[in-house]
CSV table of C-alpha atoms in Angstrom, one decimal:
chain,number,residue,atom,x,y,z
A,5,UNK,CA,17.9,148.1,110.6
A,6,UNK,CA,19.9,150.5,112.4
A,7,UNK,CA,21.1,153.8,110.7
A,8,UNK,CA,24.1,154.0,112.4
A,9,UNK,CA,27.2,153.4,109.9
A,10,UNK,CA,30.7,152.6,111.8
A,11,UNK,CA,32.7,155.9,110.8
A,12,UNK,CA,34.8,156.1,107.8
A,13,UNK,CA,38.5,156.6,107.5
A,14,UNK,CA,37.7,159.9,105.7
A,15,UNK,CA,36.0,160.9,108.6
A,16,UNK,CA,39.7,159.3,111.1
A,17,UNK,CA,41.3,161.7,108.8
A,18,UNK,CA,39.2,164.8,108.9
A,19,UNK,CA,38.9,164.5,112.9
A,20,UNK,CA,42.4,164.3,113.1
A,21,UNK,CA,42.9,167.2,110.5
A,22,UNK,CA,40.6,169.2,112.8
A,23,UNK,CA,42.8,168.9,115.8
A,24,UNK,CA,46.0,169.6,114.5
A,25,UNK,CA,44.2,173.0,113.1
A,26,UNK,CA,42.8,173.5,116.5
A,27,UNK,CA,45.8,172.9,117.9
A,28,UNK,CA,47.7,174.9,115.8
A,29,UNK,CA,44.6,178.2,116.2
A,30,UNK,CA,46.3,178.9,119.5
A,31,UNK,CA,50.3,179.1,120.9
A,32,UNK,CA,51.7,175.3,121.3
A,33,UNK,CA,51.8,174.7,125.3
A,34,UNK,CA,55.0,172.7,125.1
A,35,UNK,CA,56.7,170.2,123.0
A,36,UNK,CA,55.0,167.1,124.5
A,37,UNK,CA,51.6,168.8,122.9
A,38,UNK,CA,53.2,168.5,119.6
A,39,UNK,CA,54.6,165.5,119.6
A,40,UNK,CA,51.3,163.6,120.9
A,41,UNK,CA,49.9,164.6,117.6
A,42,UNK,CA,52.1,163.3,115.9
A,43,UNK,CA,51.7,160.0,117.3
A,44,UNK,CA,48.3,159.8,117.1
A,45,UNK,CA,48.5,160.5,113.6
A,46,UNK,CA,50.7,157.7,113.0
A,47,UNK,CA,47.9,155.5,115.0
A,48,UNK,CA,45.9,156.8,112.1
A,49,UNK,CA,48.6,155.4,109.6
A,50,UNK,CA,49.1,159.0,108.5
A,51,UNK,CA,52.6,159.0,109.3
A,52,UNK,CA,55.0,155.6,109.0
A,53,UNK,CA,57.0,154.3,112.1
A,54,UNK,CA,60.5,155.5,110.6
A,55,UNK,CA,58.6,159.0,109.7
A,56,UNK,CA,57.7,159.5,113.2
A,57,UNK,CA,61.3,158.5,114.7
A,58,UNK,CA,63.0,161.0,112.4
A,59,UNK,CA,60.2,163.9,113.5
A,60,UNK,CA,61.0,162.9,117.1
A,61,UNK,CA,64.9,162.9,116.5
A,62,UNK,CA,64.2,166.8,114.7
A,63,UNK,CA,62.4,168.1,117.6
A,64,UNK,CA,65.2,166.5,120.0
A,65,UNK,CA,67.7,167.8,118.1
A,66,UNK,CA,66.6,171.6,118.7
A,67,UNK,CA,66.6,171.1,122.5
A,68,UNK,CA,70.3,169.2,122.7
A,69,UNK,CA,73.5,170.8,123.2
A,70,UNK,CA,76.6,169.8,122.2
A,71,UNK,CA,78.0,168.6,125.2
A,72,UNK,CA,74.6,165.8,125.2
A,73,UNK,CA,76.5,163.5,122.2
A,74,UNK,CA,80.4,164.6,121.9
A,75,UNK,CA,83.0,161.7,122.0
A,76,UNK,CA,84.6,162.7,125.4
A,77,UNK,CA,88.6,164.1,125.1
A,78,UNK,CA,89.7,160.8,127.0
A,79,UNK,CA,88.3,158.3,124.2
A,80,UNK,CA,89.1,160.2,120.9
A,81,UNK,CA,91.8,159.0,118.5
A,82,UNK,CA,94.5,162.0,118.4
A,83,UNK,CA,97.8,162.3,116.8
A,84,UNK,CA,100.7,164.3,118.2
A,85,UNK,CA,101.6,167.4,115.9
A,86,UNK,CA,105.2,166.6,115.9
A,87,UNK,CA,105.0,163.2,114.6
A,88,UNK,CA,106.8,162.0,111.4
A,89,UNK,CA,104.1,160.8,108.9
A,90,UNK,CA,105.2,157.3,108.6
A,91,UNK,CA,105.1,156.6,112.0
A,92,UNK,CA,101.5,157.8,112.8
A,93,UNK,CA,100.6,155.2,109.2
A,94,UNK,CA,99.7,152.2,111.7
A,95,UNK,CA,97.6,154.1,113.7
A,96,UNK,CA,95.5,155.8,110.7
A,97,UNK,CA,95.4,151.7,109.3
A,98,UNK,CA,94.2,150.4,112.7
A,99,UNK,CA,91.3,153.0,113.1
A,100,UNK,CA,90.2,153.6,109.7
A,101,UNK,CA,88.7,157.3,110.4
A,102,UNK,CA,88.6,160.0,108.1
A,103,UNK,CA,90.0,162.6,110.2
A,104,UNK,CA,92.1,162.9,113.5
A,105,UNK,CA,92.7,165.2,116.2
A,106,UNK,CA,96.3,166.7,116.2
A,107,UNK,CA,97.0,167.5,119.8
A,108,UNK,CA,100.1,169.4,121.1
A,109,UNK,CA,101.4,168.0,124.5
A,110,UNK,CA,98.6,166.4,126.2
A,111,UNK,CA,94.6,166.0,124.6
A,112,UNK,CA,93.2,169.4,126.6
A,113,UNK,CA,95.6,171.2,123.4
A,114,UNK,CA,93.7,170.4,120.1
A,115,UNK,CA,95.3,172.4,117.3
A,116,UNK,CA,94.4,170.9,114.2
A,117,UNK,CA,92.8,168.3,112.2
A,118,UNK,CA,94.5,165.5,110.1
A,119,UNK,CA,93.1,164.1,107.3
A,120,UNK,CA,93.9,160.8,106.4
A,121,UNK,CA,93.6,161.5,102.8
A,122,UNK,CA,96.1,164.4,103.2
A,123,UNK,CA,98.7,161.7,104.7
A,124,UNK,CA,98.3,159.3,102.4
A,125,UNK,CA,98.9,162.2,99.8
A,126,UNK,CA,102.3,163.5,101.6
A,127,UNK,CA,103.6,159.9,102.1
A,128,UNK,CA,104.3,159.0,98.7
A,129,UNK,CA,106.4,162.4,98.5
A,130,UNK,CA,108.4,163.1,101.8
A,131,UNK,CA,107.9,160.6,104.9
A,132,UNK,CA,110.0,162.8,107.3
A,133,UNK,CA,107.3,165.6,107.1
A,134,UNK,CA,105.6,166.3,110.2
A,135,UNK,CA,101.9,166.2,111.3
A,136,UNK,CA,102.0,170.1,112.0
A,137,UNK,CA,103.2,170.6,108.2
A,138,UNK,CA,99.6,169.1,106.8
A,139,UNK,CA,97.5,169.6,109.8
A,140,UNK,CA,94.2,171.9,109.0
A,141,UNK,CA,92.7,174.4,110.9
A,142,UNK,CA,90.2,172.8,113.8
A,143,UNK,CA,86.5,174.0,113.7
A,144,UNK,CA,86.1,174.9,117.6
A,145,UNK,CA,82.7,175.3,119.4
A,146,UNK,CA,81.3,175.7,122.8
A,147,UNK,CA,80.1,172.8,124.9
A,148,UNK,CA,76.9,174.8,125.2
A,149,UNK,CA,76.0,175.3,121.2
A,150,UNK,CA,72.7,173.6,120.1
A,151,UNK,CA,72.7,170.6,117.7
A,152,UNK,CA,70.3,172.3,115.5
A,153,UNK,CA,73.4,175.8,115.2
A,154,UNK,CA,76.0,173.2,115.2
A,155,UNK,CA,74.4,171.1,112.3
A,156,UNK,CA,73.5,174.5,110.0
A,157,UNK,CA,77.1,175.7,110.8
A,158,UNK,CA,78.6,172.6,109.5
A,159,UNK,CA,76.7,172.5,106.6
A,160,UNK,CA,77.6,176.1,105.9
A,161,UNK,CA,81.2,175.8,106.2
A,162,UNK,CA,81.8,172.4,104.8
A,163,UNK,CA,83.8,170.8,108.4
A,164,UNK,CA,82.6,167.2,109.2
A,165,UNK,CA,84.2,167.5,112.6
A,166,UNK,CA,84.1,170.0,115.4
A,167,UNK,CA,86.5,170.5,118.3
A,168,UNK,CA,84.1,170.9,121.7
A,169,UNK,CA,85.8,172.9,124.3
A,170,UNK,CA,85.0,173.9,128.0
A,171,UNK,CA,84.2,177.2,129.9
A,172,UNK,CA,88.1,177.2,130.3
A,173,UNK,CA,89.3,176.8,126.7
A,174,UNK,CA,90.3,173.5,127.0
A,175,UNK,CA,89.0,170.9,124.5
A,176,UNK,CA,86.4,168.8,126.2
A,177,UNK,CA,85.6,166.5,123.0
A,178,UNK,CA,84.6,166.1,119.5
A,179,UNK,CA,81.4,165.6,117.7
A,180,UNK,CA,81.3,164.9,113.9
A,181,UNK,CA,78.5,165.8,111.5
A,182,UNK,CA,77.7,162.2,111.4
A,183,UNK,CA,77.1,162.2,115.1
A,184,UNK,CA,74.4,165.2,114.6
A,185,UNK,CA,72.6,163.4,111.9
A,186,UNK,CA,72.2,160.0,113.9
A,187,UNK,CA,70.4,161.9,116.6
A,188,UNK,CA,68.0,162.5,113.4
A,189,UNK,CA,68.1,159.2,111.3
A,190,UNK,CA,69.2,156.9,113.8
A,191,UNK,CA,72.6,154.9,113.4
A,192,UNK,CA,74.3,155.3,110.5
A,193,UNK,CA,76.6,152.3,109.2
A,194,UNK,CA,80.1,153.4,108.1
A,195,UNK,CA,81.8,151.4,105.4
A,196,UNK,CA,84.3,150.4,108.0
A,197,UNK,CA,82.6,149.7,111.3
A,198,UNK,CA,83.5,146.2,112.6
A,199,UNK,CA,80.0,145.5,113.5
A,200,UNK,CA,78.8,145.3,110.2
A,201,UNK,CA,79.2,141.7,110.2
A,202,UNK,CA,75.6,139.8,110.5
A,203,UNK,CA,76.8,138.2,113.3
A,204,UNK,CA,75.1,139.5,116.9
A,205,UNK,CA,78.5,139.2,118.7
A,206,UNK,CA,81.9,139.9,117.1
A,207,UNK,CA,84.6,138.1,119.0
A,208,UNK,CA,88.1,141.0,118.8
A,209,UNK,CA,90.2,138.7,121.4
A,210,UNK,CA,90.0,136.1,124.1
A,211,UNK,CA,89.1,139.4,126.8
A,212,UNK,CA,86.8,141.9,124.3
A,213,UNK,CA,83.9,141.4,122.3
A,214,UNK,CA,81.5,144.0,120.4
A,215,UNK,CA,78.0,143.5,120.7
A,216,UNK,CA,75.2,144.8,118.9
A,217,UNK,CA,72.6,145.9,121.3
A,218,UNK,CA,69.6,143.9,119.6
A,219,UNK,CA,71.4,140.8,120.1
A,220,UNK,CA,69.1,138.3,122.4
A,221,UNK,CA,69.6,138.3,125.7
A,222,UNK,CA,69.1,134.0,125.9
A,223,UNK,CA,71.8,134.4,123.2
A,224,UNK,CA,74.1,136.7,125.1
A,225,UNK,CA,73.6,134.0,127.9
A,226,UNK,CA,73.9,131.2,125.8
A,227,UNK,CA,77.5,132.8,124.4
A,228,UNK,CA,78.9,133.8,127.5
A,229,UNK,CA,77.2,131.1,129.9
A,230,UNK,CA,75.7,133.7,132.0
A,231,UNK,CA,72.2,133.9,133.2
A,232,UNK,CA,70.9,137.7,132.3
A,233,UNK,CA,67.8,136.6,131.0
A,234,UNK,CA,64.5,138.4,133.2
A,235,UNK,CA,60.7,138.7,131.9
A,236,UNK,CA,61.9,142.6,132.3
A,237,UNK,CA,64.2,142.7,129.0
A,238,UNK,CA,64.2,140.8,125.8
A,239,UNK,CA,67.6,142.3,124.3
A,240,UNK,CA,71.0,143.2,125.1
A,241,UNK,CA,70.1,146.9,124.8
A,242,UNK,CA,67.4,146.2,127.3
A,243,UNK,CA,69.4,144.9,129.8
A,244,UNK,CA,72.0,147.8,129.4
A,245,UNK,CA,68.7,150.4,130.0
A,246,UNK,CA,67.8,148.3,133.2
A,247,UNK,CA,71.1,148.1,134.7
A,248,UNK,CA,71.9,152.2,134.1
A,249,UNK,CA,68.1,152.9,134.0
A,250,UNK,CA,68.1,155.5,132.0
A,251,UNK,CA,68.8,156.0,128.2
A,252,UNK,CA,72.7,155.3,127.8
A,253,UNK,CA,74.8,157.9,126.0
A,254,UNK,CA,78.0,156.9,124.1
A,255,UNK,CA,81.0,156.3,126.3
A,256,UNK,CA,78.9,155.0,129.6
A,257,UNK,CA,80.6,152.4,131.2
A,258,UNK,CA,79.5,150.1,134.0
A,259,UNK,CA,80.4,147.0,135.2
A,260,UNK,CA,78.1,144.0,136.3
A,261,UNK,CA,79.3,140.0,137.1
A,262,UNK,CA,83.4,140.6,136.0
A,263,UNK,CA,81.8,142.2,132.7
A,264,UNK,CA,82.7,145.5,131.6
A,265,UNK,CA,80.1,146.8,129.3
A,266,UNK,CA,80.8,150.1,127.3
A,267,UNK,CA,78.6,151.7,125.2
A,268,UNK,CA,80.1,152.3,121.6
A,269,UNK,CA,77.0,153.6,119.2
A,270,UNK,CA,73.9,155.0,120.6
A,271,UNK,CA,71.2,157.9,120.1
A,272,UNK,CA,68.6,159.9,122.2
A,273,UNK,CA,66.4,156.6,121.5
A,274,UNK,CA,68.2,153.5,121.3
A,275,UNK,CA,71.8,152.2,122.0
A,276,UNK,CA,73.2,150.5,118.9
A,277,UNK,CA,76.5,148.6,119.7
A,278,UNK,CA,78.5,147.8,123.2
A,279,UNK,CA,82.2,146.9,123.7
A,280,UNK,CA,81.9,144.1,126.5
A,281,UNK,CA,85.6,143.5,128.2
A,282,UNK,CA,86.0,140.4,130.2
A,283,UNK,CA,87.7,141.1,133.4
A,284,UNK,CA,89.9,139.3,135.5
């Protein structure tokens, strides 16, 4: 009988212990180094799949800026600052966000921030006050801060949104502190999105639909009798990747077969949810 014995798990962990010290005896080439220990620990089931994916979105988040995962000026939801309070109500009832830009003019001209709460509080006492008169100050940053500053800063000072401007002053977007933390956790449901139903594909009108990016792509066909479906994707998100081929950032836009595909929710890893417009 042989004296060889197959090698225990101890001994997985110890040899894996051993090259993260080793590793870690000398300066850390780059950032790929790092990270390809980490995934070979979770091989060795020292670290879970959701473990890992956070680590990842960490190490991301350090080398980001905030110009990578701003909402650009042209999609946010603004107010004007010299709007009565009861007429901005619908809007703050269709959108259901917390808090609103309050532009003066034209969207380059942020100069406050509106929270809904504050509105709601005002209305019941004076409905001819304007915007301007409950506005708070705007939290502005750089296009060029890192996620990592940004995320400490807004943590610091309590602000869960930030005004992004350009070289020039002008505002170039927003980015909330939700944003910052979903290049972290992943996507982060919000007691309001739309596209918390369980259904794949959420029909808005006879031209617009919201899809989640998971959705199958034979079910994507079989909804919209179109013929998507390759041995190259399983998923909606898939297909998105292919057709941009590279990872999609929120607000990318492209059109393929009279379908207008915009992406709504993604992160540095995955897209979460697409607006699809039929056009004519």
């Amino acid at each position: 009988m042989s004296d060889d014995k197959p090698p225990s798990s101890g001994s997985n962990r110890s040899s894996w212990v051993e090259k993260i010290s080793q590793f870690f005896s000398d300066e850390p080439r780059d950032l790929e180094d790092l990270l390809e220990i980490l995934r070979e620990a979770k091989t060795n089931r020292l670290l879970d799949t959701d473990t890992l994916s956070m680590i990842e979105g960490v190490l991301q988040v350090n080398q980001m800026q905030v110009r990578d995962i701003m909402i650009p000026r042209v999609q946010m939801v603004v107010v004007p600052n010299d709007a009565e309070l009861d007429t901005i109500l619908p809007l703050v009832t269709e959108f259901n966000h917390s808090r609103y830009p309050v532009i003066d003019g034209d969207r380059s001209k942020v100069i406050g921030i509106l929270l809904a709460k504050d509105l709601l509080a005002h209305l019941a006492k004076n409905t001819k006050l304007l915007v301007k008169d409950i506005m708070r100050p705007a939290y502005v940053v750089p296009e060029s801060k890192r996620l990592n500053v940004l995320l400490k800063e807004l943590r610091t000072n309590g602000n869960h949104m930030t005004i992004v401007v350009d070289e020039y002053g002008q505002t170039a977007g927003l980015v909330s502190i939700e944003d910052v933390l979903e290049q972290i956790v992943g996507d982060i449901e919000d007691e309001h999105d739309e596209h918390e139903d369980e259904a794949y594909i959420l029909r808005r009108n006879d031209k617009e639909f919201m899809v989640k990016a998971l959705t199958p792509i034979e079910e994507f066909d079989e909804y919209f009798s179109t013929e998507l479906t390759t041995d190259e994707y399983d998923t909606v998100g898939g297909f998105i990747v292919s057709q941009l081929e590279h990872m999609p950032k929120k607000g990318e836009i492209f059109e393929v077969d009279k379908m207008c595909f915009e992406v709504i929710r993604a992160d540095t890893r995955r897209v979460h949810l697409v607006k699809l417009k039929i056009l004519d």
